Amino acid sequence: MSQADLGVLLFVHRDLVRKIETAERVPSADFLTRCDQVLEAHGALARLVPVVERERVLRAVRADQTSEVAFRSSATDRPVLDWLLADSAGQQSAVDNDITAEAARELEDLRDRDHAEGAGATYPDVEGALRGRLTTLATTAPQIATGMLELAGYEAVDLGVDGLAQQHYLRALDLMTRTGNHVYGGYLIAVSLAHLALHCGDEQQALRLATAGLRGTGDRATPAVRAAFRTVQARAYARRRDESACATALLRAEADLARSNRADEPYWIGYFGEADFADEKAHCFFDLGLYGLTRRETRTALTLLSTDRVRRIGIDTALQASALARGGELDEACSVARRAIDHMGGLASFRAGHRIVLMLAELQPYAHLPQVRDVIEYADATLGPLLNPG
């Protein structure tokens, strides 16, 4: 079918079809839905609507850097400079041990629920906690307040609301800059904000932020914190297809992690161990096209991850299935894909749906095979609301 033929069936000009095929234009939801019907794609195109809408927003923001409602790379420049120039002694806060202990328990509970249920189920409670207690916590327990804001940012990413995530992270950074917790501030820059930049397709900004955090904290950063910073650098290098720089950053991160003593690390980096490091390496290797190494690291991560980290397990399982599909191992890819779908079934998470859509896209070229067709149908039946939130 020519571009003109498809244009006739869709009632659009062939030039629009050409621009969409060459990625000059982002297709509308209506265009995708009608293409799905005309080409008898059985949902393969329609399920891409949330991913395509996200790309539309990202492109619009890149074109209009004055937007206040979406992620903007430039919005981090002044806060990072303020952090670099700040007095590390900061302002002293009056710590209330009772309030701190209660808030810490609440934060831990919200984090556990987020891992197991997804942000769609827990963000309203996080937002409610911030609305009712942020001012008090910022004075009496600034690190807990920062943890709440950091979790809110992480959950906003999970909801696909990147501009809101950036706002939460920047509020947390401002609080750490004012109270003098320089290392935690560096973490917000080099990990939270840098990961957000990666998520939004700006690997250059991610690399700048990770490097700023690493250099700005210097010897004050503990080994696990430095390892986390270097891992984000590796992710950015992998996106740029710089295999040598990625490998160097990963080796340095691995050496830092080997020197880490958990008892000497700040509590907020306690999650970052061998499981999360394996997860980050798997994403690096996938971006570099090293699918055998991707499978190895996802297996390691899935072996080490705590069973209550449902979303992370689902995402890593889907990444493993994608790597298997890229390597042509379709039977195993389908088996692993089914496990990923099962893990995602109870989640309310944009990121979970996004990762499943990407996994299914890897299988789509083989949709004529019965085992692949069965997986696609299973995903539609099991994850209908997650894949088609509208």
mmCIF file with all atom_site columns, N, CA and C in Angstrom, residues 126-151:
data_model
loop_
_atom_site.group_PDB
_atom_site.id
_atom_site.type_symbol
_atom_site.label_atom_id
_atom_site.label_alt_id
_atom_site.label_comp_id
_atom_site.label_asym_id
_atom_site.label_entity_id
_atom_site.label_seq_id
_atom_site.pdbx_PDB_ins_code
_atom_site.Cartn_x
_atom_site.Cartn_y
_atom_site.Cartn_z
_atom_site.occupancy
_atom_site.B_iso_or_equiv
_atom_site.pdbx_formal_charge
_atom_site.auth_seq_id
_atom_site.auth_comp_id
_atom_site.auth_asym_id
_atom_site.auth_atom_id
_atom_site.pdbx_PDB_model_num
ATOM 1  N N  . VAL A 1 126 ? 0.410  10.528 49.258 1.00 0.00 ? 126 VAL A N  1
ATOM 2  C CA . VAL A 1 126 ? 1.662  11.270 49.362 1.00 0.00 ? 126 VAL A CA 1
ATOM 3  C C  . VAL A 1 126 ? 1.387  12.769 49.261 1.00 0.00 ? 126 VAL A C  1
ATOM 4  N N  . GLU A 1 127 ? 0.559  13.143 48.310 1.00 0.00 ? 127 GLU A N  1
ATOM 5  C CA . GLU A 1 127 ? 0.207  14.555 48.136 1.00 0.00 ? 127 GLU A CA 1
ATOM 6  C C  . GLU A 1 127 ? -0.493 15.085 49.375 1.00 0.00 ? 127 GLU A C  1
ATOM 7  N N  . GLY A 1 128 ? -1.374 14.260 49.958 1.00 0.00 ? 128 GLY A N  1
ATOM 8  C CA . GLY A 1 128 ? -2.076 14.676 51.167 1.00 0.00 ? 128 GLY A CA 1
ATOM 9  C C  . GLY A 1 128 ? -1.116 14.883 52.332 1.00 0.00 ? 128 GLY A C  1
ATOM 10 N N  . ALA A 1 129 ? -0.142 13.989 52.457 1.00 0.00 ? 129 ALA A N  1
ATOM 11 C CA . ALA A 1 129 ? 0.854  14.128 53.528 1.00 0.00 ? 129 ALA A CA 1
ATOM 12 C C  . ALA A 1 129 ? 1.671  15.405 53.342 1.00 0.00 ? 129 ALA A C  1
ATOM 13 N N  . LEU A 1 130 ? 2.020  15.722 52.119 1.00 0.00 ? 130 LEU A N  1
ATOM 14 C CA . LEU A 1 130 ? 2.787  16.942 51.852 1.00 0.00 ? 130 LEU A CA 1
ATOM 15 C C  . LEU A 1 130 ? 1.949  18.187 52.141 1.00 0.00 ? 130 LEU A C  1
ATOM 16 N N  . ARG A 1 131 ? 0.720  18.160 51.713 1.00 0.00 ? 131 ARG A N  1
ATOM 17 C CA . ARG A 1 131 ? -0.147 19.333 51.872 1.00 0.00 ? 131 ARG A CA 1
ATOM 18 C C  . ARG A 1 131 ? -0.382 19.636 53.354 1.00 0.00 ? 131 ARG A C  1
ATOM 19 N N  . GLY A 1 132 ? -0.518 18.582 54.154 1.00 0.00 ? 132 GLY A N  1
ATOM 20 C CA . GLY A 1 132 ? -0.853 18.802 55.550 1.00 0.00 ? 132 GLY A CA 1
ATOM 21 C C  . GLY A 1 132 ? 0.334  19.015 56.466 1.00 0.00 ? 132 GLY A C  1
ATOM 22 N N  . ARG A 1 133 ? 1.567  18.535 56.049 1.00 0.00 ? 133 ARG A N  1
ATOM 23 C CA . ARG A 1 133 ? 2.652  18.504 57.016 1.00 0.00 ? 133 ARG A CA 1
ATOM 24 C C  . ARG A 1 133 ? 3.980  19.054 56.518 1.00 0.00 ? 133 ARG A C  1
ATOM 25 N N  . LEU A 1 134 ? 4.061  19.474 55.265 1.00 0.00 ? 134 LEU A N  1
ATOM 26 C CA . LEU A 1 134 ? 5.359  19.844 54.715 1.00 0.00 ? 134 LEU A CA 1
ATOM 27 C C  . LEU A 1 134 ? 6.005  20.997 55.477 1.00 0.00 ? 134 LEU A C  1
ATOM 28 N N  . THR A 1 135 ? 5.219  22.029 55.784 1.00 0.00 ? 135 THR A N  1
ATOM 29 C CA . THR A 1 135 ? 5.782  23.201 56.461 1.00 0.00 ? 135 THR A CA 1
ATOM 30 C C  . THR A 1 135 ? 6.366  22.823 57.809 1.00 0.00 ? 135 THR A C  1
ATOM 31 N N  . THR A 1 136 ? 5.631  22.015 58.573 1.00 0.00 ? 136 THR A N  1
ATOM 32 C CA . THR A 1 136 ? 6.123  21.581 59.878 1.00 0.00 ? 136 THR A CA 1
ATOM 33 C C  . THR A 1 136 ? 7.359  20.708 59.735 1.00 0.00 ? 136 THR A C  1
ATOM 34 N N  . LEU A 1 137 ? 7.307  19.744 58.812 1.00 0.00 ? 137 LEU A N  1
ATOM 35 C CA . LEU A 1 137 ? 8.434  18.828 58.642 1.00 0.00 ? 137 LEU A CA 1
ATOM 36 C C  . LEU A 1 137 ? 9.681  19.545 58.131 1.00 0.00 ? 137 LEU A C  1
ATOM 37 N N  . ALA A 1 138 ? 9.502  20.548 57.293 1.00 0.00 ? 138 ALA A N  1
ATOM 38 C CA . ALA A 1 138 ? 10.658 21.284 56.768 1.00 0.00 ? 138 ALA A CA 1
ATOM 39 C C  . ALA A 1 138 ? 11.438 21.951 57.891 1.00 0.00 ? 138 ALA A C  1
ATOM 40 N N  . THR A 1 139 ? 10.748 22.275 58.980 1.00 0.00 ? 139 THR A N  1
ATOM 41 C CA . THR A 1 139 ? 11.389 22.921 60.120 1.00 0.00 ? 139 THR A CA 1
ATOM 42 C C  . THR A 1 139 ? 11.916 21.910 61.128 1.00 0.00 ? 139 THR A C  1
ATOM 43 N N  . THR A 1 140 ? 11.106 20.879 61.402 1.00 0.00 ? 140 THR A N  1
ATOM 44 C CA . THR A 1 140 ? 11.458 19.946 62.483 1.00 0.00 ? 140 THR A CA 1
ATOM 45 C C  . THR A 1 140 ? 12.189 18.698 62.005 1.00 0.00 ? 140 THR A C  1
ATOM 46 N N  . ALA A 1 141 ? 11.976 18.306 60.755 1.00 0.00 ? 141 ALA A N  1
ATOM 47 C CA . ALA A 1 141 ? 12.595 17.090 60.216 1.00 0.00 ? 141 ALA A CA 1
ATOM 48 C C  . ALA A 1 141 ? 12.849 17.280 58.731 1.00 0.00 ? 141 ALA A C  1
ATOM 49 N N  . PRO A 1 142 ? 13.809 18.151 58.366 1.00 0.00 ? 142 PRO A N  1
ATOM 50 C CA . PRO A 1 142 ? 13.996 18.498 56.944 1.00 0.00 ? 142 PRO A CA 1
ATOM 51 C C  . PRO A 1 142 ? 14.352 17.312 56.053 1.00 0.00 ? 142 PRO A C  1
ATOM 52 N N  . GLN A 1 143 ? 15.096 16.330 56.585 1.00 0.00 ? 143 GLN A N  1
ATOM 53 C CA . GLN A 1 143 ? 15.430 15.184 55.746 1.00 0.00 ? 143 GLN A CA 1
ATOM 54 C C  . GLN A 1 143 ? 14.203 14.337 55.438 1.00 0.00 ? 143 GLN A C  1
ATOM 55 N N  . ILE A 1 144 ? 13.289 14.230 56.404 1.00 0.00 ? 144 ILE A N  1
ATOM 56 C CA . ILE A 1 144 ? 12.046 13.502 56.154 1.00 0.00 ? 144 ILE A CA 1
ATOM 57 C C  . ILE A 1 144 ? 11.179 14.268 55.159 1.00 0.00 ? 144 ILE A C  1
ATOM 58 N N  . ALA A 1 145 ? 11.137 15.593 55.306 1.00 0.00 ? 145 ALA A N  1
ATOM 59 C CA . ALA A 1 145 ? 10.385 16.411 54.356 1.00 0.00 ? 145 ALA A CA 1
ATOM 60 C C  . ALA A 1 145 ? 10.950 16.240 52.948 1.00 0.00 ? 145 ALA A C  1
ATOM 61 N N  . THR A 1 146 ? 12.268 16.214 52.858 1.00 0.00 ? 146 THR A N  1
ATOM 62 C CA . THR A 1 146 ? 12.913 16.008 51.561 1.00 0.00 ? 146 THR A CA 1
ATOM 63 C C  . THR A 1 146 ? 12.579 14.632 51.013 1.00 0.00 ? 146 THR A C  1
ATOM 64 N N  . GLY A 1 147 ? 12.574 13.620 51.879 1.00 0.00 ? 147 GLY A N  1
ATOM 65 C CA . GLY A 1 147 ? 12.210 12.271 51.449 1.00 0.00 ? 147 GLY A CA 1
ATOM 66 C C  . GLY A 1 147 ? 10.792 12.220 50.914 1.00 0.00 ? 147 GLY A C  1
ATOM 67 N N  . MET A 1 148 ? 9.894  12.956 51.549 1.00 0.00 ? 148 MET A N  1
ATOM 68 C CA . MET A 1 148 ? 8.502  13.019 51.064 1.00 0.00 ? 148 MET A CA 1
ATOM 69 C C  . MET A 1 148 ? 8.444  13.657 49.682 1.00 0.00 ? 148 MET A C  1
ATOM 70 N N  . LEU A 1 149 ? 9.166  14.759 49.505 1.00 0.00 ? 149 LEU A N  1
ATOM 71 C CA . LEU A 1 149 ? 9.179  15.433 48.211 1.00 0.00 ? 149 LEU A CA 1
ATOM 72 C C  . LEU A 1 149 ? 9.839  14.569 47.142 1.00 0.00 ? 149 LEU A C  1
ATOM 73 N N  . GLU A 1 150 ? 10.902 13.881 47.527 1.00 0.00 ? 150 GLU A N  1
ATOM 74 C CA . GLU A 1 150 ? 11.581 12.986 46.583 1.00 0.00 ? 150 GLU A CA 1
ATOM 75 C C  . GLU A 1 150 ? 10.636 11.861 46.143 1.00 0.00 ? 150 GLU A C  1
ATOM 76 N N  . LEU A 1 151 ? 9.915  11.276 47.096 1.00 0.00 ? 151 LEU A N  1
ATOM 77 C CA . LEU A 1 151 ? 8.953  10.230 46.757 1.00 0.00 ? 151 LEU A CA 1
ATOM 78 C C  . LEU A 1 151 ? 7.849  10.784 45.863 1.00 0.00 ? 151 LEU A C  1
#
